[in-house]
Amino acid sequence: MGGSAPRVVALAGGVGGAKLAYGLAKTLPGPSLTVVGNTGDDETFFGLHVSPDLDTLMYTLAGVADPERGWGLAGESFQALEMLLSYQEPAWFSLGDRDLATHILRTKLLREGMSLTEVTRQLSQRLGVECLLVPMSDDPVRTIVETDEGALPFQSYFVERQCRPVVSGVCFEGAEKAQMSKEFTEALGKSDALVFCPSNPIVSIGPILAVPGTEKAIRSFQGPRIAVSPIIGDRALRGPAAKMLAELGEEVSCVGVARRLEGLCDILLIHKTDAPLAAAVKDAGMEPMALNTIMDTDGDKRRLAREICDLIKDRLQ
Protein backbone atom coordinates (compact mmCIF):
# COMPACT_ATOMS: atom_id res chain seq x y z
CA MET A 1 0.00 0.00 0.00
CA GLY A 2 2.91 2.32 0.59
CA GLY A 3 1.77 5.65 2.02
CA SER A 4 -1.73 5.56 0.54
CA ALA A 5 -4.77 5.61 2.79
CA PRO A 6 -6.53 2.27 3.36
CA ARG A 7 -10.07 1.88 2.08
CA VAL A 8 -12.30 1.21 5.07
CA VAL A 9 -15.91 0.13 5.53
CA ALA A 10 -17.24 0.89 9.01
CA LEU A 11 -20.41 -0.56 10.56
CA ALA A 12 -22.05 1.80 13.01
CA GLY A 13 -25.13 2.74 14.98
CA GLY A 14 -25.82 5.10 17.85
CA VAL A 15 -23.75 7.82 19.47
CA GLY A 16 -20.67 5.67 20.21
CA GLY A 17 -20.52 4.42 16.64
CA ALA A 18 -20.91 7.94 15.31
CA LYS A 19 -17.96 9.15 17.39
CA LEU A 20 -15.54 6.72 15.77
CA ALA A 21 -17.10 7.28 12.34
CA TYR A 22 -16.33 10.98 12.80
CA GLY A 23 -12.73 10.22 13.75
CA LEU A 24 -12.30 7.96 10.72
CA ALA A 25 -13.83 10.61 8.45
CA LYS A 26 -11.32 13.17 9.76
CA THR A 27 -8.43 10.72 9.28
CA LEU A 28 -9.21 9.20 5.88
CA PRO A 29 -9.90 10.91 2.54
CA GLY A 30 -13.63 10.99 1.79
CA PRO A 31 -13.59 8.37 -1.01
CA SER A 32 -11.66 5.94 1.21
CA LEU A 33 -14.41 5.59 3.84
CA THR A 34 -17.86 4.02 3.64
CA VAL A 35 -20.00 4.16 6.79
CA VAL A 36 -22.85 1.65 6.93
CA GLY A 37 -25.66 2.65 9.26
CA ASN A 38 -28.21 0.53 11.11
CA THR A 39 -31.80 1.07 9.98
CA GLY A 40 -33.50 -1.35 12.38
CA ASP A 41 -34.38 1.69 14.54
CA ASP A 42 -36.28 3.41 11.72
CA GLU A 43 -39.80 4.40 12.66
CA THR A 44 -42.73 6.48 11.39
CA PHE A 45 -43.75 9.43 13.56
CA PHE A 46 -46.62 11.69 12.49
CA GLY A 47 -46.37 10.28 8.98
CA LEU A 48 -42.66 11.01 8.68
CA HIS A 49 -39.93 8.42 8.04
CA VAL A 50 -37.36 8.86 10.81
CA SER A 51 -33.96 7.13 10.64
CA PRO A 52 -32.42 7.78 14.07
CA ASP A 53 -29.07 6.01 13.58
CA LEU A 54 -28.53 7.31 10.05
CA ASP A 55 -29.33 10.83 11.25
CA THR A 56 -27.00 10.58 14.25
CA LEU A 57 -24.24 9.48 11.89
CA MET A 58 -25.06 12.13 9.31
CA TYR A 59 -25.27 15.01 11.77
CA THR A 60 -22.06 13.90 13.51
CA LEU A 61 -20.14 13.51 10.24
CA ALA A 62 -21.40 16.92 9.12
CA GLY A 63 -20.31 18.53 12.38
CA VAL A 64 -23.81 19.78 13.23
CA ALA A 65 -24.81 17.28 15.95
CA ASP A 66 -25.68 18.45 19.44
CA PRO A 67 -22.36 18.03 21.33
CA GLU A 68 -24.07 17.43 24.67
CA ARG A 69 -26.66 14.84 23.68
CA GLY A 70 -24.60 13.35 20.84
CA TRP A 71 -27.76 13.06 18.72
CA GLY A 72 -30.05 15.61 17.11
CA LEU A 73 -28.92 19.02 15.94
CA ALA A 74 -27.01 21.70 17.81
CA GLY A 75 -29.04 24.76 18.74
CA GLU A 76 -32.30 22.84 18.42
CA SER A 77 -35.72 24.03 19.58
CA PHE A 78 -38.87 21.98 20.17
CA GLN A 79 -41.81 24.32 19.56
CA ALA A 80 -43.52 21.94 17.12
CA LEU A 81 -43.29 19.16 19.72
CA GLU A 82 -44.72 21.47 22.37
CA MET A 83 -47.64 22.32 20.08
CA LEU A 84 -48.31 18.62 19.46
CA LEU A 85 -48.40 18.10 23.22
CA SER A 86 -50.91 20.96 23.52
CA TYR A 87 -53.09 18.98 21.11
CA GLN A 88 -52.71 16.08 23.56
CA GLU A 89 -50.87 14.01 20.97
CA PRO A 90 -48.33 11.38 22.13
CA ALA A 91 -45.10 13.24 21.46
CA TRP A 92 -42.63 11.19 23.48
CA PHE A 93 -40.12 11.00 20.64
CA SER A 94 -38.11 14.23 20.58
CA LEU A 95 -38.34 15.65 17.07
CA GLY A 96 -36.67 19.05 17.04
CA ASP A 97 -37.85 21.87 14.79
CA ARG A 98 -34.77 21.77 12.57
CA ASP A 99 -34.61 17.99 12.74
CA LEU A 100 -38.14 17.87 11.33
CA ALA A 101 -36.82 19.34 8.07
CA THR A 102 -34.68 16.22 7.59
CA HIS A 103 -37.63 13.88 8.12
CA ILE A 104 -39.97 15.93 5.94
CA LEU A 105 -37.50 15.93 3.06
CA ARG A 106 -36.62 12.24 3.49
CA THR A 107 -40.30 11.28 3.47
CA LYS A 108 -40.97 13.46 0.40
CA LEU A 109 -38.07 11.94 -1.56
CA LEU A 110 -39.01 8.38 -0.58
CA ARG A 111 -42.59 8.99 -1.73
CA GLU A 112 -41.21 10.26 -5.03
CA GLY A 113 -39.60 6.87 -5.56
CA MET A 114 -36.04 7.33 -4.33
CA SER A 115 -34.41 4.52 -2.36
CA LEU A 116 -33.27 5.13 1.21
CA THR A 117 -29.68 4.92 -0.09
CA GLU A 118 -30.32 7.65 -2.66
CA VAL A 119 -32.08 9.85 -0.11
CA THR A 120 -29.28 9.39 2.43
CA ARG A 121 -26.71 10.33 -0.19
CA GLN A 122 -28.59 13.51 -1.11
CA LEU A 123 -29.11 14.61 2.48
CA SER A 124 -25.56 13.88 3.61
CA GLN A 125 -23.97 15.52 0.56
CA ARG A 126 -26.07 18.65 1.06
CA LEU A 127 -24.78 18.82 4.64
CA GLY A 128 -21.19 18.53 3.41
CA VAL A 129 -20.44 14.93 4.42
CA GLU A 130 -17.48 13.82 2.30
CA CYS A 131 -17.40 10.08 3.03
CA LEU A 132 -20.09 7.71 1.77
CA LEU A 133 -22.88 7.12 4.30
CA VAL A 134 -25.23 4.29 3.34
CA PRO A 135 -28.00 2.29 5.01
CA MET A 136 -27.47 -1.41 5.58
CA SER A 137 -30.49 -2.08 3.35
CA ASP A 138 -33.10 -0.23 1.32
CA ASP A 139 -35.68 -2.71 2.57
CA PRO A 140 -37.53 -2.21 5.87
CA VAL A 141 -36.10 -4.02 8.88
CA ARG A 142 -37.63 -3.36 12.29
CA THR A 143 -35.96 -4.16 15.60
CA ILE A 144 -38.47 -5.62 18.06
CA VAL A 145 -37.51 -6.03 21.71
CA GLU A 146 -39.28 -8.86 23.53
CA THR A 147 -39.86 -7.80 27.14
CA ASP A 148 -41.88 -8.50 30.27
CA GLU A 149 -44.26 -5.83 28.96
CA GLY A 150 -44.67 -7.55 25.60
CA ALA A 151 -43.02 -7.01 22.23
CA LEU A 152 -41.93 -3.39 21.78
CA PRO A 153 -40.54 -1.60 18.72
CA PHE A 154 -37.05 -0.46 19.64
CA GLN A 155 -37.88 3.26 19.89
CA SER A 156 -40.80 2.47 22.23
CA TYR A 157 -38.45 0.42 24.41
CA PHE A 158 -35.56 2.88 24.24
CA VAL A 159 -37.24 6.29 24.33
CA GLU A 160 -40.83 5.92 25.52
CA ARG A 161 -40.13 3.24 28.15
CA GLN A 162 -36.53 4.45 28.76
CA CYS A 163 -35.18 0.86 28.69
CA ARG A 164 -37.03 -0.08 31.89
CA PRO A 165 -38.70 -3.31 30.67
CA VAL A 166 -36.75 -6.53 31.19
CA VAL A 167 -35.50 -7.93 27.88
CA SER A 168 -35.97 -11.61 27.02
CA GLY A 169 -35.15 -11.50 23.32
CA VAL A 170 -34.68 -9.38 20.22
CA CYS A 171 -35.86 -10.04 16.68
CA PHE A 172 -35.59 -8.16 13.40
CA GLU A 173 -38.86 -8.10 11.52
CA GLY A 174 -38.46 -8.10 7.76
CA ALA A 175 -34.78 -8.98 7.86
CA GLU A 176 -35.33 -12.33 6.16
CA LYS A 177 -36.77 -10.53 3.11
CA ALA A 178 -34.24 -7.70 3.06
CA GLN A 179 -31.18 -7.36 0.85
CA MET A 180 -27.90 -5.63 1.56
CA SER A 181 -27.80 -2.23 -0.10
CA LYS A 182 -25.78 -2.25 -3.32
CA GLU A 183 -23.34 0.26 -1.86
CA PHE A 184 -22.82 -1.86 1.25
CA THR A 185 -22.05 -4.91 -0.88
CA GLU A 186 -19.69 -2.91 -3.10
CA ALA A 187 -17.90 -1.41 -0.09
CA LEU A 188 -17.18 -4.85 1.34
CA GLY A 189 -15.82 -5.92 -2.04
CA LYS A 190 -13.47 -3.02 -2.56
CA SER A 191 -12.34 -2.11 0.98
CA ASP A 192 -9.02 -3.06 2.55
CA ALA A 193 -10.38 -3.27 6.09
CA LEU A 194 -13.61 -3.62 8.04
CA VAL A 195 -14.25 -1.75 11.29
CA PHE A 196 -17.01 -2.47 13.80
CA CYS A 197 -17.53 0.86 15.54
CA PRO A 198 -18.30 0.75 19.31
CA SER A 199 -22.05 0.25 18.89
CA ASN A 200 -24.57 -1.84 20.79
CA PRO A 201 -23.85 -5.40 19.57
CA ILE A 202 -27.49 -6.45 19.97
CA VAL A 203 -29.56 -3.63 18.47
CA SER A 204 -27.04 -1.60 16.42
CA ILE A 205 -24.76 -4.25 14.92
CA GLY A 206 -27.32 -7.06 15.26
CA PRO A 207 -29.75 -5.70 12.64
CA ILE A 208 -26.94 -5.22 10.13
CA LEU A 209 -25.80 -8.82 10.58
CA ALA A 210 -29.41 -10.03 10.31
CA VAL A 211 -29.68 -8.97 6.66
CA PRO A 212 -29.16 -12.13 4.58
CA GLY A 213 -25.70 -12.36 3.04
CA THR A 214 -24.07 -9.94 5.44
CA GLU A 215 -22.51 -12.46 7.81
CA LYS A 216 -21.26 -14.59 4.91
CA ALA A 217 -19.69 -11.54 3.25
CA ILE A 218 -18.00 -10.48 6.49
CA ARG A 219 -16.75 -13.99 7.28
CA SER A 220 -15.14 -14.18 3.84
CA PHE A 221 -13.72 -10.63 3.99
CA GLN A 222 -10.01 -10.83 3.24
CA GLY A 223 -8.64 -7.74 4.98
CA PRO A 224 -8.23 -6.93 8.68
CA ARG A 225 -11.49 -6.95 10.63
CA ILE A 226 -11.26 -4.74 13.70
CA ALA A 227 -13.89 -4.07 16.37
CA VAL A 228 -13.93 -1.58 19.22
CA SER A 229 -15.71 -2.89 22.31
CA PRO A 230 -18.63 -0.71 23.42
CA ILE A 231 -18.37 -2.27 26.88
CA ILE A 232 -15.72 -1.05 29.30
CA GLY A 233 -15.53 -2.94 32.58
CA ASP A 234 -19.11 -4.04 33.14
CA ARG A 235 -20.91 -1.08 31.62
CA ALA A 236 -21.58 0.72 28.36
CA LEU A 237 -20.58 4.35 28.12
CA ARG A 238 -23.86 5.11 26.31
CA GLY A 239 -27.12 3.27 25.82
CA PRO A 240 -28.62 0.01 27.11
CA ALA A 241 -26.06 -2.50 25.80
CA ALA A 242 -24.89 -3.63 29.26
CA LYS A 243 -28.44 -3.98 30.60
CA MET A 244 -29.58 -5.92 27.54
CA LEU A 245 -26.60 -8.29 27.57
CA ALA A 246 -27.16 -9.04 31.26
CA GLU A 247 -30.88 -9.69 30.83
CA LEU A 248 -30.16 -12.00 27.88
CA GLY A 249 -27.81 -14.02 30.10
CA GLU A 250 -24.60 -12.96 28.37
CA GLU A 251 -21.37 -11.78 29.97
CA VAL A 252 -21.30 -8.00 30.37
CA SER A 253 -17.72 -7.32 29.37
CA CYS A 254 -15.50 -7.04 26.34
CA VAL A 255 -15.38 -10.85 26.47
CA GLY A 256 -19.14 -10.96 25.91
CA VAL A 257 -18.69 -8.67 22.92
CA ALA A 258 -15.94 -10.94 21.58
CA ARG A 259 -18.22 -13.96 21.80
CA ARG A 260 -20.91 -12.09 19.87
CA LEU A 261 -18.44 -11.30 17.09
CA GLU A 262 -16.79 -14.72 16.94
CA GLY A 263 -15.79 -15.50 13.35
CA LEU A 264 -16.61 -11.97 12.22
CA CYS A 265 -13.68 -10.11 13.70
CA ASP A 266 -9.91 -10.65 13.94
CA ILE A 267 -8.90 -7.93 16.42
CA LEU A 268 -10.89 -6.54 19.34
CA LEU A 269 -9.78 -3.20 20.75
CA ILE A 270 -10.53 -3.13 24.46
CA HIS A 271 -10.03 -0.32 26.92
CA LYS A 272 -6.70 -0.40 28.70
CA THR A 273 -8.41 -1.00 32.05
CA ASP A 274 -9.73 -4.28 30.62
CA ALA A 275 -6.24 -5.57 29.83
CA PRO A 276 -6.64 -8.38 32.43
CA LEU A 277 -9.41 -9.81 30.21
CA ALA A 278 -7.14 -10.08 27.17
CA ALA A 279 -6.59 -13.83 27.60
CA ALA A 280 -10.33 -14.47 27.71
CA VAL A 281 -10.82 -12.38 24.56
CA LYS A 282 -8.15 -14.47 22.87
CA ASP A 283 -9.94 -17.63 23.98
CA ALA A 284 -13.06 -16.24 22.29
CA GLY A 285 -11.21 -16.32 18.99
CA MET A 286 -9.74 -12.90 18.40
CA GLU A 287 -6.64 -10.90 19.08
CA PRO A 288 -7.07 -8.38 21.92
CA MET A 289 -5.39 -4.98 21.91
CA ALA A 290 -5.69 -2.70 24.95
CA LEU A 291 -5.90 1.02 24.16
CA ASN A 292 -7.63 4.13 25.44
CA THR A 293 -10.94 3.66 23.64
CA ILE A 294 -12.87 6.44 25.40
CA MET A 295 -13.78 9.29 23.03
CA ASP A 296 -14.80 12.32 25.08
CA THR A 297 -13.39 14.94 22.72
CA ASP A 298 -12.93 15.37 18.98
CA GLY A 299 -9.22 14.89 19.61
CA ASP A 300 -9.95 11.51 21.23
CA LYS A 301 -12.00 10.47 18.19
CA ARG A 302 -9.20 11.40 15.81
CA ARG A 303 -6.56 9.72 17.98
CA LEU A 304 -8.40 6.40 18.13
CA ALA A 305 -9.13 6.54 14.41
CA ARG A 306 -5.44 7.19 13.64
CA GLU A 307 -4.44 4.23 15.82
CA ILE A 308 -6.90 2.02 13.96
CA CYS A 309 -5.67 3.23 10.57
CA ASP A 310 -2.06 2.66 11.60
CA LEU A 311 -3.00 -0.86 12.72
CA ILE A 312 -4.71 -1.50 9.37
CA LYS A 313 -1.68 -0.29 7.42
CA ASP A 314 0.60 -2.48 9.52
CA ARG A 315 -1.55 -5.58 8.89
CA LEU A 316 -1.74 -4.86 5.16
CA GLN A 317 2.01 -4.69 4.67
XYZ file of C-alpha atoms in Angstrom:
317
model
C 0.000 0.000 0.000
C 2.910 2.320 0.591
C 1.766 5.650 2.022
C -1.729 5.561 0.540
C -4.773 5.608 2.788
C -6.535 2.271 3.361
C -10.070 1.876 2.083
C -12.305 1.213 5.075
C -15.908 0.125 5.532
C -17.238 0.890 9.010
C -20.410 -0.556 10.556
C -22.055 1.802 13.012
C -25.131 2.742 14.983
C -25.822 5.103 17.854
C -23.747 7.822 19.465
C -20.669 5.666 20.205
C -20.520 4.416 16.641
C -20.912 7.945 15.315
C -17.962 9.150 17.392
C -15.540 6.719 15.771
C -17.101 7.279 12.340
C -16.328 10.984 12.795
C -12.734 10.217 13.746
C -12.304 7.959 10.720
C -13.826 10.612 8.447
C -11.324 13.169 9.758
C -8.432 10.725 9.285
C -9.210 9.203 5.877
C -9.898 10.915 2.537
C -13.628 10.986 1.792
C -13.590 8.374 -1.010
C -11.659 5.938 1.214
C -14.415 5.587 3.836
C -17.863 4.022 3.639
C -19.997 4.163 6.791
C -22.848 1.648 6.930
C -25.657 2.648 9.261
C -28.208 0.526 11.112
C -31.802 1.069 9.985
C -33.497 -1.351 12.383
C -34.380 1.689 14.538
C -36.278 3.412 11.718
C -39.802 4.404 12.657
C -42.730 6.483 11.393
C -43.749 9.429 13.556
C -46.617 11.691 12.491
C -46.374 10.285 8.978
C -42.657 11.007 8.682
C -39.933 8.418 8.037
C -37.363 8.860 10.810
C -33.964 7.125 10.637
C -32.419 7.781 14.067
C -29.069 6.007 13.579
C -28.530 7.311 10.048
C -29.333 10.826 11.251
C -27.001 10.584 14.252
C -24.239 9.477 11.891
C -25.055 12.128 9.308
C -25.271 15.010 11.769
C -22.062 13.904 13.512
C -20.144 13.506 10.243
C -21.396 16.923 9.117
C -20.307 18.530 12.383
C -23.812 19.776 13.228
C -24.806 17.283 15.951
C -25.680 18.451 19.445
C -22.363 18.035 21.325
C -24.066 17.426 24.674
C -26.657 14.836 23.680
C -24.605 13.348 20.840
C -27.757 13.064 18.716
C -30.045 15.610 17.114
C -28.916 19.020 15.939
C -27.007 21.696 17.815
C -29.045 24.759 18.737
C -32.300 22.842 18.420
C -35.717 24.027 19.578
C -38.872 21.983 20.174
C -41.807 24.324 19.562
C -43.518 21.936 17.119
C -43.292 19.158 19.715
C -44.723 21.473 22.369
C -47.638 22.315 20.084
C -48.306 18.625 19.463
C -48.399 18.103 23.223
C -50.905 20.957 23.523
C -53.085 18.980 21.112
C -52.710 16.076 23.564
C -50.871 14.008 20.973
C -48.331 11.382 22.126
C -45.098 13.243 21.461
C -42.627 11.193 23.483
C -40.123 11.002 20.637
C -38.110 14.226 20.580
C -38.340 15.650 17.074
C -36.669 19.049 17.040
C -37.851 21.866 14.788
C -34.770 21.769 12.568
C -34.605 17.987 12.736
C -38.141 17.873 11.334
C -36.824 19.340 8.074
C -34.682 16.221 7.591
C -37.627 13.880 8.116
C -39.971 15.934 5.942
C -37.504 15.934 3.065
C -36.616 12.244 3.490
C -40.302 11.282 3.466
C -40.967 13.458 0.397
C -38.075 11.940 -1.563
C -39.006 8.380 -0.576
C -42.586 8.989 -1.733
C -41.215 10.263 -5.027
C -39.602 6.871 -5.557
C -36.042 7.330 -4.330
C -34.414 4.516 -2.357
C -33.266 5.133 1.207
C -29.683 4.921 -0.089
C -30.321 7.646 -2.658
C -32.079 9.851 -0.111
C -29.284 9.394 2.431
C -26.707 10.331 -0.195
C -28.587 13.506 -1.113
C -29.112 14.606 2.478
C -25.557 13.879 3.608
C -23.974 15.524 0.562
C -26.074 18.646 1.057
C -24.779 18.819 4.640
C -21.194 18.527 3.413
C -20.441 14.932 4.418
C -17.477 13.816 2.302
C -17.399 10.078 3.027
C -20.094 7.714 1.768
C -22.878 7.122 4.304
C -25.225 4.288 3.345
C -28.002 2.287 5.013
C -27.473 -1.415 5.580
C -30.492 -2.080 3.349
C -33.095 -0.226 1.324
C -35.682 -2.711 2.572
C -37.535 -2.207 5.868
C -36.101 -4.020 8.881
C -37.628 -3.362 12.286
C -35.961 -4.158 15.597
C -38.472 -5.617 18.059
C -37.510 -6.028 21.707
C -39.284 -8.859 23.535
C -39.857 -7.797 27.144
C -41.876 -8.503 30.265
C -44.261 -5.828 28.960
C -44.665 -7.555 25.604
C -43.024 -7.013 22.233
C -41.928 -3.394 21.781
C -40.537 -1.604 18.718
C -37.053 -0.459 19.635
C -37.878 3.259 19.893
C -40.803 2.474 22.228
C -38.448 0.415 24.412
C -35.563 2.882 24.236
C -37.240 6.294 24.326
C -40.827 5.919 25.515
C -40.127 3.245 28.153
C -36.530 4.448 28.762
C -35.181 0.858 28.693
C -37.032 -0.076 31.886
C -38.700 -3.311 30.668
C -36.754 -6.532 31.194
C -35.500 -7.929 27.882
C -35.973 -11.612 27.025
C -35.148 -11.504 23.322
C -34.683 -9.382 20.220
C -35.862 -10.041 16.676
C -35.588 -8.157 13.404
C -38.861 -8.099 11.518
C -38.460 -8.096 7.757
C -34.776 -8.979 7.857
C -35.334 -12.329 6.162
C -36.767 -10.530 3.110
C -34.235 -7.703 3.056
C -31.180 -7.359 0.847
C -27.902 -5.628 1.561
C -27.795 -2.232 -0.105
C -25.777 -2.251 -3.317
C -23.339 0.265 -1.858
C -22.816 -1.865 1.254
C -22.048 -4.908 -0.880
C -19.692 -2.909 -3.100
C -17.901 -1.407 -0.089
C -17.184 -4.852 1.341
C -15.823 -5.924 -2.042
C -13.466 -3.015 -2.556
C -12.338 -2.110 0.977
C -9.018 -3.057 2.553
C -10.377 -3.273 6.088
C -13.607 -3.619 8.036
C -14.254 -1.753 11.293
C -17.013 -2.468 13.802
C -17.527 0.864 15.541
C -18.304 0.748 19.307
C -22.047 0.251 18.888
C -24.572 -1.842 20.787
C -23.848 -5.398 19.571
C -27.490 -6.455 19.971
C -29.557 -3.633 18.467
C -27.044 -1.603 16.416
C -24.760 -4.251 14.920
C -27.322 -7.065 15.263
C -29.753 -5.700 12.642
C -26.935 -5.224 10.130
C -25.803 -8.818 10.580
C -29.415 -10.027 10.309
C -29.681 -8.974 6.658
C -29.156 -12.135 4.576
C -25.703 -12.364 3.044
C -24.066 -9.937 5.445
C -22.508 -12.459 7.814
C -21.260 -14.587 4.913
C -19.694 -11.540 3.249
C -18.002 -10.484 6.495
C -16.747 -13.986 7.284
C -15.139 -14.177 3.843
C -13.724 -10.629 3.987
C -10.006 -10.828 3.237
C -8.637 -7.743 4.983
C -8.231 -6.927 8.682
C -11.486 -6.946 10.627
C -11.265 -4.741 13.697
C -13.889 -4.068 16.369
C -13.935 -1.583 19.223
C -15.711 -2.894 22.309
C -18.633 -0.705 23.421
C -18.366 -2.274 26.880
C -15.716 -1.052 29.305
C -15.535 -2.940 32.579
C -19.109 -4.036 33.137
C -20.905 -1.076 31.620
C -21.576 0.723 28.360
C -20.575 4.353 28.117
C -23.860 5.107 26.310
C -27.124 3.272 25.822
C -28.617 0.012 27.106
C -26.057 -2.502 25.795
C -24.892 -3.635 29.255
C -28.442 -3.981 30.604
C -29.576 -5.922 27.538
C -26.596 -8.289 27.574
C -27.159 -9.037 31.264
C -30.881 -9.694 30.833
C -30.158 -11.996 27.880
C -27.807 -14.024 30.096
C -24.598 -12.961 28.369
C -21.373 -11.783 29.974
C -21.304 -8.004 30.366
C -17.719 -7.323 29.368
C -15.501 -7.040 26.338
C -15.379 -10.855 26.466
C -19.136 -10.960 25.913
C -18.686 -8.672 22.922
C -15.936 -10.939 21.584
C -18.216 -13.963 21.803
C -20.905 -12.086 19.870
C -18.437 -11.296 17.090
C -16.794 -14.720 16.944
C -15.795 -15.501 13.355
C -16.609 -11.972 12.218
C -13.677 -10.112 13.701
C -9.911 -10.647 13.944
C -8.900 -7.932 16.416
C -10.889 -6.536 19.338
C -9.780 -3.201 20.751
C -10.534 -3.134 24.457
C -10.027 -0.317 26.920
C -6.698 -0.396 28.703
C -8.406 -0.997 32.054
C -9.732 -4.280 30.616
C -6.235 -5.573 29.825
C -6.642 -8.378 32.434
C -9.407 -9.814 30.214
C -7.136 -10.083 27.175
C -6.587 -13.830 27.595
C -10.334 -14.467 27.715
C -10.816 -12.377 24.564
C -8.154 -14.469 22.871
C -9.945 -17.629 23.980
C -13.056 -16.241 22.294
C -11.212 -16.324 18.993
C -9.744 -12.901 18.396
C -6.637 -10.900 19.084
C -7.067 -8.384 21.919
C -5.385 -4.983 21.911
C -5.687 -2.703 24.947
C -5.896 1.022 24.156
C -7.626 4.125 25.440
C -10.944 3.659 23.638
C -12.871 6.439 25.404
C -13.780 9.294 23.031
C -14.804 12.321 25.079
C -13.385 14.945 22.721
C -12.929 15.366 18.978
C -9.219 14.891 19.614
C -9.947 11.515 21.232
C -12.003 10.467 18.191
C -9.199 11.404 15.807
C -6.560 9.717 17.976
C -8.396 6.397 18.134
C -9.131 6.542 14.409
C -5.440 7.187 13.644
C -4.437 4.235 15.818
C -6.899 2.016 13.964
C -5.672 3.227 10.570
C -2.057 2.664 11.596
C -2.995 -0.857 12.716
C -4.708 -1.498 9.373
C -1.681 -0.289 7.422
C 0.602 -2.477 9.523
C -1.546 -5.578 8.888
C -1.744 -4.864 5.156
C 2.014 -4.690 4.666
